[in-house]
Amino acid sequence: MQLTRFTDLGLRVVMYLVAAPPESRPSTRTIADRLGVSYAHTTKVVARLSELGVVTTRRGRGGGLTITELGRTAGLGWLTRALEGEGEVVDCEGNEPCPMRRGCTLRSKLRAAQDAFYTALDAVTIADLTESEAGPVSLSLEPPAGR
């Protein structure tokens, strides 16, 4: 299973915010620059994270992004599902339906594997990803070369 770029970026944005000092309120542009990704794409991801209640956004002077308690404590599986959507791993019924779809068990096996993937992520929070046995992990990022 491969996550979409949208989900990948969403997880990285949330990790960045969890690791950021509590008093910081980075802007969407700052995060996009630090992660080396498109500002437009980051804006869409931040809007979705805000809809989910994972981040709060504030415009203007003193504005920026902050992680919510939900963003710190929610399971990685829940967040990944919310960003990915509920799509099938394979589309057997698309524009050109698979001729084997009636007797094939591939779809159900892939669905079971997808469920196992998400279940494994349910036990992990974003905060867990930014901690190590030695303490908080420093996620200090330097802007990519050439930017």
JSON list of C-alpha atoms in Angstrom, two decimals:
[
{"chain": "A", "resi": 1, "resn": "MET", "atom": "CA", "xyz": [0.00, 0.00, 0.00]},
{"chain": "A", "resi": 2, "resn": "GLN", "atom": "CA", "xyz": [1.28, 3.44, -0.87]},
{"chain": "A", "resi": 3, "resn": "LEU", "atom": "CA", "xyz": [0.10, 6.58, 0.87]},
{"chain": "A", "resi": 4, "resn": "THR", "atom": "CA", "xyz": [-0.80, 9.61, -1.19]},
{"chain": "A", "resi": 5, "resn": "ARG", "atom": "CA", "xyz": [1.47, 12.63, -1.17]},
{"chain": "A", "resi": 6, "resn": "PHE", "atom": "CA", "xyz": [-1.37, 14.48, 0.58]},
{"chain": "A", "resi": 7, "resn": "THR", "atom": "CA", "xyz": [-1.32, 12.05, 3.51]},
{"chain": "A", "resi": 8, "resn": "ASP", "atom": "CA", "xyz": [2.48, 12.00, 3.63]},
{"chain": "A", "resi": 9, "resn": "LEU", "atom": "CA", "xyz": [2.57, 15.78, 3.83]},
{"chain": "A", "resi": 10, "resn": "GLY", "atom": "CA", "xyz": [-0.23, 15.85, 6.41]},
{"chain": "A", "resi": 11, "resn": "LEU", "atom": "CA", "xyz": [1.70, 13.50, 8.69]},
{"chain": "A", "resi": 12, "resn": "ARG", "atom": "CA", "xyz": [4.90, 15.51, 8.28]},
{"chain": "A", "resi": 13, "resn": "VAL", "atom": "CA", "xyz": [3.10, 18.80, 9.06]},
{"chain": "A", "resi": 14, "resn": "VAL", "atom": "CA", "xyz": [1.64, 17.34, 12.24]},
{"chain": "A", "resi": 15, "resn": "MET", "atom": "CA", "xyz": [5.01, 15.86, 13.28]},
{"chain": "A", "resi": 16, "resn": "TYR", "atom": "CA", "xyz": [6.64, 19.24, 12.68]},
{"chain": "A", "resi": 17, "resn": "LEU", "atom": "CA", "xyz": [4.06, 20.98, 14.87]},
{"chain": "A", "resi": 18, "resn": "VAL", "atom": "CA", "xyz": [4.32, 18.41, 17.68]},
{"chain": "A", "resi": 19, "resn": "ALA", "atom": "CA", "xyz": [8.09, 18.83, 17.77]},
{"chain": "A", "resi": 20, "resn": "ALA", "atom": "CA", "xyz": [7.98, 22.64, 17.57]},
{"chain": "A", "resi": 21, "resn": "PRO", "atom": "CA", "xyz": [8.40, 24.65, 20.78]},
{"chain": "A", "resi": 22, "resn": "PRO", "atom": "CA", "xyz": [4.96, 25.24, 22.36]},
{"chain": "A", "resi": 23, "resn": "GLU", "atom": "CA", "xyz": [5.24, 29.03, 22.04]},
{"chain": "A", "resi": 24, "resn": "SER", "atom": "CA", "xyz": [6.03, 28.92, 18.32]},
{"chain": "A", "resi": 25, "resn": "ARG", "atom": "CA", "xyz": [3.29, 29.46, 15.76]},
{"chain": "A", "resi": 26, "resn": "PRO", "atom": "CA", "xyz": [4.87, 28.71, 12.39]},
{"chain": "A", "resi": 27, "resn": "SER", "atom": "CA", "xyz": [3.05, 29.88, 9.31]},
{"chain": "A", "resi": 28, "resn": "THR", "atom": "CA", "xyz": [1.95, 27.55, 6.55]},
{"chain": "A", "resi": 29, "resn": "ARG", "atom": "CA", "xyz": [4.57, 29.15, 4.30]},
{"chain": "A", "resi": 30, "resn": "THR", "atom": "CA", "xyz": [7.31, 28.53, 6.87]},
{"chain": "A", "resi": 31, "resn": "ILE", "atom": "CA", "xyz": [6.34, 24.87, 7.18]},
{"chain": "A", "resi": 32, "resn": "ALA", "atom": "CA", "xyz": [6.18, 24.47, 3.38]},
{"chain": "A", "resi": 33, "resn": "ASP", "atom": "CA", "xyz": [9.63, 26.02, 3.05]},
{"chain": "A", "resi": 34, "resn": "ARG", "atom": "CA", "xyz": [11.10, 23.91, 5.86]},
{"chain": "A", "resi": 35, "resn": "LEU", "atom": "CA", "xyz": [9.65, 20.70, 4.42]},
{"chain": "A", "resi": 36, "resn": "GLY", "atom": "CA", "xyz": [10.65, 21.66, 0.88]},
{"chain": "A", "resi": 37, "resn": "VAL", "atom": "CA", "xyz": [7.15, 21.32, -0.56]},
{"chain": "A", "resi": 38, "resn": "SER", "atom": "CA", "xyz": [4.66, 23.46, -2.45]},
{"chain": "A", "resi": 39, "resn": "TYR", "atom": "CA", "xyz": [2.95, 26.20, -0.45]},
{"chain": "A", "resi": 40, "resn": "ALA", "atom": "CA", "xyz": [-0.32, 25.59, -2.34]},
{"chain": "A", "resi": 41, "resn": "HIS", "atom": "CA", "xyz": [-0.27, 21.87, -1.49]},
{"chain": "A", "resi": 42, "resn": "THR", "atom": "CA", "xyz": [0.62, 22.61, 2.14]},
{"chain": "A", "resi": 43, "resn": "THR", "atom": "CA", "xyz": [-2.29, 25.08, 2.36]},
{"chain": "A", "resi": 44, "resn": "LYS", "atom": "CA", "xyz": [-4.74, 22.36, 1.25]},
{"chain": "A", "resi": 45, "resn": "VAL", "atom": "CA", "xyz": [-3.30, 19.88, 3.74]},
{"chain": "A", "resi": 46, "resn": "VAL", "atom": "CA", "xyz": [-3.44, 22.41, 6.59]},
{"chain": "A", "resi": 47, "resn": "ALA", "atom": "CA", "xyz": [-7.07, 23.20, 5.74]},
{"chain": "A", "resi": 48, "resn": "ARG", "atom": "CA", "xyz": [-7.95, 19.48, 6.01]},
{"chain": "A", "resi": 49, "resn": "LEU", "atom": "CA", "xyz": [-6.02, 19.10, 9.27]},
{"chain": "A", "resi": 50, "resn": "SER", "atom": "CA", "xyz": [-7.94, 22.10, 10.63]},
{"chain": "A", "resi": 51, "resn": "GLU", "atom": "CA", "xyz": [-11.28, 20.54, 9.56]},
{"chain": "A", "resi": 52, "resn": "LEU", "atom": "CA", "xyz": [-10.30, 17.39, 11.45]},
{"chain": "A", "resi": 53, "resn": "GLY", "atom": "CA", "xyz": [-9.48, 19.41, 14.57]},
{"chain": "A", "resi": 54, "resn": "VAL", "atom": "CA", "xyz": [-5.84, 18.34, 14.53]},
{"chain": "A", "resi": 55, "resn": "VAL", "atom": "CA", "xyz": [-4.42, 21.86, 14.13]},
{"chain": "A", "resi": 56, "resn": "THR", "atom": "CA", "xyz": [-5.69, 25.33, 14.81]},
{"chain": "A", "resi": 57, "resn": "THR", "atom": "CA", "xyz": [-4.96, 28.19, 12.46]},
{"chain": "A", "resi": 58, "resn": "ARG", "atom": "CA", "xyz": [-4.93, 31.87, 13.19]},
{"chain": "A", "resi": 59, "resn": "ARG", "atom": "CA", "xyz": [-4.48, 34.57, 10.58]},
{"chain": "A", "resi": 60, "resn": "GLY", "atom": "CA", "xyz": [-2.67, 37.88, 10.81]},
{"chain": "A", "resi": 61, "resn": "ARG", "atom": "CA", "xyz": [-0.06, 39.20, 13.16]},
{"chain": "A", "resi": 62, "resn": "GLY", "atom": "CA", "xyz": [0.64, 36.69, 15.90]},
{"chain": "A", "resi": 63, "resn": "GLY", "atom": "CA", "xyz": [-1.09, 34.04, 13.82]},
{"chain": "A", "resi": 64, "resn": "GLY", "atom": "CA", "xyz": [0.15, 30.71, 12.61]},
{"chain": "A", "resi": 65, "resn": "LEU", "atom": "CA", "xyz": [-0.44, 27.06, 13.27]},
{"chain": "A", "resi": 66, "resn": "THR", "atom": "CA", "xyz": [-0.60, 25.12, 16.51]},
{"chain": "A", "resi": 67, "resn": "ILE", "atom": "CA", "xyz": [-1.21, 21.48, 17.21]},
{"chain": "A", "resi": 68, "resn": "THR", "atom": "CA", "xyz": [-4.31, 20.61, 19.22]},
{"chain": "A", "resi": 69, "resn": "GLU", "atom": "CA", "xyz": [-4.51, 18.01, 21.96]},
{"chain": "A", "resi": 70, "resn": "LEU", "atom": "CA", "xyz": [-6.28, 15.75, 19.46]},
{"chain": "A", "resi": 71, "resn": "GLY", "atom": "CA", "xyz": [-3.32, 16.20, 17.10]},
{"chain": "A", "resi": 72, "resn": "ARG", "atom": "CA", "xyz": [-0.95, 15.00, 19.82]},
{"chain": "A", "resi": 73, "resn": "THR", "atom": "CA", "xyz": [-3.01, 12.05, 21.06]},
{"chain": "A", "resi": 74, "resn": "ALA", "atom": "CA", "xyz": [-4.95, 10.72, 18.06]},
{"chain": "A", "resi": 75, "resn": "GLY", "atom": "CA", "xyz": [-3.90, 7.39, 16.66]},
{"chain": "A", "resi": 76, "resn": "LEU", "atom": "CA", "xyz": [-1.78, 7.46, 13.56]},
{"chain": "A", "resi": 77, "resn": "GLY", "atom": "CA", "xyz": [-4.20, 4.98, 11.98]},
{"chain": "A", "resi": 78, "resn": "TRP", "atom": "CA", "xyz": [-7.17, 7.31, 12.50]},
{"chain": "A", "resi": 79, "resn": "LEU", "atom": "CA", "xyz": [-5.31, 10.28, 11.05]},
{"chain": "A", "resi": 80, "resn": "THR", "atom": "CA", "xyz": [-4.04, 8.29, 8.08]},
{"chain": "A", "resi": 81, "resn": "ARG", "atom": "CA", "xyz": [-7.55, 6.98, 7.36]},
{"chain": "A", "resi": 82, "resn": "ALA", "atom": "CA", "xyz": [-8.96, 10.51, 7.61]},
{"chain": "A", "resi": 83, "resn": "LEU", "atom": "CA", "xyz": [-6.39, 11.89, 5.17]},
{"chain": "A", "resi": 84, "resn": "GLU", "atom": "CA", "xyz": [-6.45, 8.93, 2.76]},
{"chain": "A", "resi": 85, "resn": "GLY", "atom": "CA", "xyz": [-10.19, 8.46, 2.62]},
{"chain": "A", "resi": 86, "resn": "GLU", "atom": "CA", "xyz": [-12.01, 5.15, 2.48]},
{"chain": "A", "resi": 87, "resn": "GLY", "atom": "CA", "xyz": [-11.03, 4.09, -1.03]},
{"chain": "A", "resi": 88, "resn": "GLU", "atom": "CA", "xyz": [-10.42, 0.51, -2.09]},
{"chain": "A", "resi": 89, "resn": "VAL", "atom": "CA", "xyz": [-6.87, -0.73, -2.63]},
{"chain": "A", "resi": 90, "resn": "VAL", "atom": "CA", "xyz": [-7.96, -1.97, -6.06]},
{"chain": "A", "resi": 91, "resn": "ASP", "atom": "CA", "xyz": [-10.95, -0.90, -8.10]},
{"chain": "A", "resi": 92, "resn": "CYS", "atom": "CA", "xyz": [-12.56, -3.99, -9.55]},
{"chain": "A", "resi": 93, "resn": "GLU", "atom": "CA", "xyz": [-15.69, -2.15, -10.68]},
{"chain": "A", "resi": 94, "resn": "GLY", "atom": "CA", "xyz": [-14.16, 0.89, -12.44]},
{"chain": "A", "resi": 95, "resn": "ASN", "atom": "CA", "xyz": [-14.75, 2.09, -15.99]},
{"chain": "A", "resi": 96, "resn": "GLU", "atom": "CA", "xyz": [-13.54, -1.26, -17.29]},
{"chain": "A", "resi": 97, "resn": "PRO", "atom": "CA", "xyz": [-14.62, -3.82, -14.66]},
{"chain": "A", "resi": 98, "resn": "CYS", "atom": "CA", "xyz": [-12.28, -6.74, -14.09]},
{"chain": "A", "resi": 99, "resn": "PRO", "atom": "CA", "xyz": [-13.67, -9.86, -15.78]},
{"chain": "A", "resi": 100, "resn": "MET", "atom": "CA", "xyz": [-12.46, -12.00, -12.84]},
{"chain": "A", "resi": 101, "resn": "ARG", "atom": "CA", "xyz": [-14.23, -9.93, -10.17]},
{"chain": "A", "resi": 102, "resn": "ARG", "atom": "CA", "xyz": [-17.02, -12.45, -9.46]},
{"chain": "A", "resi": 103, "resn": "GLY", "atom": "CA", "xyz": [-14.79, -15.36, -8.44]},
{"chain": "A", "resi": 104, "resn": "CYS", "atom": "CA", "xyz": [-11.70, -13.48, -7.29]},
{"chain": "A", "resi": 105, "resn": "THR", "atom": "CA", "xyz": [-10.71, -13.09, -3.64]},
{"chain": "A", "resi": 106, "resn": "LEU", "atom": "CA", "xyz": [-7.90, -10.61, -4.25]},
{"chain": "A", "resi": 107, "resn": "ARG", "atom": "CA", "xyz": [-10.04, -7.62, -3.30]},
{"chain": "A", "resi": 108, "resn": "SER", "atom": "CA", "xyz": [-10.99, -9.08, 0.09]},
{"chain": "A", "resi": 109, "resn": "LYS", "atom": "CA", "xyz": [-7.39, -10.11, 0.83]},
{"chain": "A", "resi": 110, "resn": "LEU", "atom": "CA", "xyz": [-6.12, -6.63, -0.01]},
{"chain": "A", "resi": 111, "resn": "ARG", "atom": "CA", "xyz": [-8.86, -5.07, 2.15]},
{"chain": "A", "resi": 112, "resn": "ALA", "atom": "CA", "xyz": [-7.78, -7.32, 5.06]},
{"chain": "A", "resi": 113, "resn": "ALA", "atom": "CA", "xyz": [-4.16, -6.25, 4.57]},
{"chain": "A", "resi": 114, "resn": "GLN", "atom": "CA", "xyz": [-5.22, -2.58, 4.47]},
{"chain": "A", "resi": 115, "resn": "ASP", "atom": "CA", "xyz": [-7.19, -3.03, 7.70]},
{"chain": "A", "resi": 116, "resn": "ALA", "atom": "CA", "xyz": [-4.15, -4.69, 9.33]},
{"chain": "A", "resi": 117, "resn": "PHE", "atom": "CA", "xyz": [-1.98, -1.77, 8.19]},
{"chain": "A", "resi": 118, "resn": "TYR", "atom": "CA", "xyz": [-4.30, 0.79, 9.79]},
{"chain": "A", "resi": 119, "resn": "THR", "atom": "CA", "xyz": [-4.75, -1.32, 12.92]},
{"chain": "A", "resi": 120, "resn": "ALA", "atom": "CA", "xyz": [-0.97, -1.42, 13.41]},
{"chain": "A", "resi": 121, "resn": "LEU", "atom": "CA", "xyz": [-0.91, 2.38, 13.15]},
{"chain": "A", "resi": 122, "resn": "ASP", "atom": "CA", "xyz": [-3.79, 2.82, 15.62]},
{"chain": "A", "resi": 123, "resn": "ALA", "atom": "CA", "xyz": [-1.48, 2.05, 18.56]},
{"chain": "A", "resi": 124, "resn": "VAL", "atom": "CA", "xyz": [0.90, 4.89, 17.63]},
{"chain": "A", "resi": 125, "resn": "THR", "atom": "CA", "xyz": [0.35, 8.63, 18.08]},
{"chain": "A", "resi": 126, "resn": "ILE", "atom": "CA", "xyz": [2.14, 11.47, 16.34]},
{"chain": "A", "resi": 127, "resn": "ALA", "atom": "CA", "xyz": [3.65, 12.38, 19.71]},
{"chain": "A", "resi": 128, "resn": "ASP", "atom": "CA", "xyz": [5.12, 8.84, 19.85]},
{"chain": "A", "resi": 129, "resn": "LEU", "atom": "CA", "xyz": [6.92, 9.54, 16.57]},
{"chain": "A", "resi": 130, "resn": "THR", "atom": "CA", "xyz": [8.63, 12.60, 18.02]},
{"chain": "A", "resi": 131, "resn": "GLU", "atom": "CA", "xyz": [9.80, 10.88, 21.20]},
{"chain": "A", "resi": 132, "resn": "SER", "atom": "CA", "xyz": [12.66, 8.48, 21.76]},
{"chain": "A", "resi": 133, "resn": "GLU", "atom": "CA", "xyz": [13.79, 6.58, 24.83]},
{"chain": "A", "resi": 134, "resn": "ALA", "atom": "CA", "xyz": [16.31, 9.37, 25.40]},
{"chain": "A", "resi": 135, "resn": "GLY", "atom": "CA", "xyz": [13.66, 12.12, 25.23]},
{"chain": "A", "resi": 136, "resn": "PRO", "atom": "CA", "xyz": [12.14, 14.36, 22.58]},
{"chain": "A", "resi": 137, "resn": "VAL", "atom": "CA", "xyz": [13.51, 13.99, 19.09]},
{"chain": "A", "resi": 138, "resn": "SER", "atom": "CA", "xyz": [14.80, 17.19, 17.56]},
{"chain": "A", "resi": 139, "resn": "LEU", "atom": "CA", "xyz": [13.08, 17.67, 14.24]},
{"chain": "A", "resi": 140, "resn": "SER", "atom": "CA", "xyz": [15.05, 20.75, 13.33]},
{"chain": "A", "resi": 141, "resn": "LEU", "atom": "CA", "xyz": [14.93, 21.10, 9.59]},
{"chain": "A", "resi": 142, "resn": "GLU", "atom": "CA", "xyz": [17.09, 23.11, 7.32]},
{"chain": "A", "resi": 143, "resn": "PRO", "atom": "CA", "xyz": [15.52, 24.41, 4.12]},
{"chain": "A", "resi": 144, "resn": "PRO", "atom": "CA", "xyz": [16.44, 22.20, 1.17]},
{"chain": "A", "resi": 145, "resn": "ALA", "atom": "CA", "xyz": [19.48, 23.25, -0.83]},
{"chain": "A", "resi": 146, "resn": "GLY", "atom": "CA", "xyz": [18.67, 25.60, -3.67]},
{"chain": "A", "resi": 147, "resn": "ARG", "atom": "CA", "xyz": [15.64, 27.20, -2.05]}
]
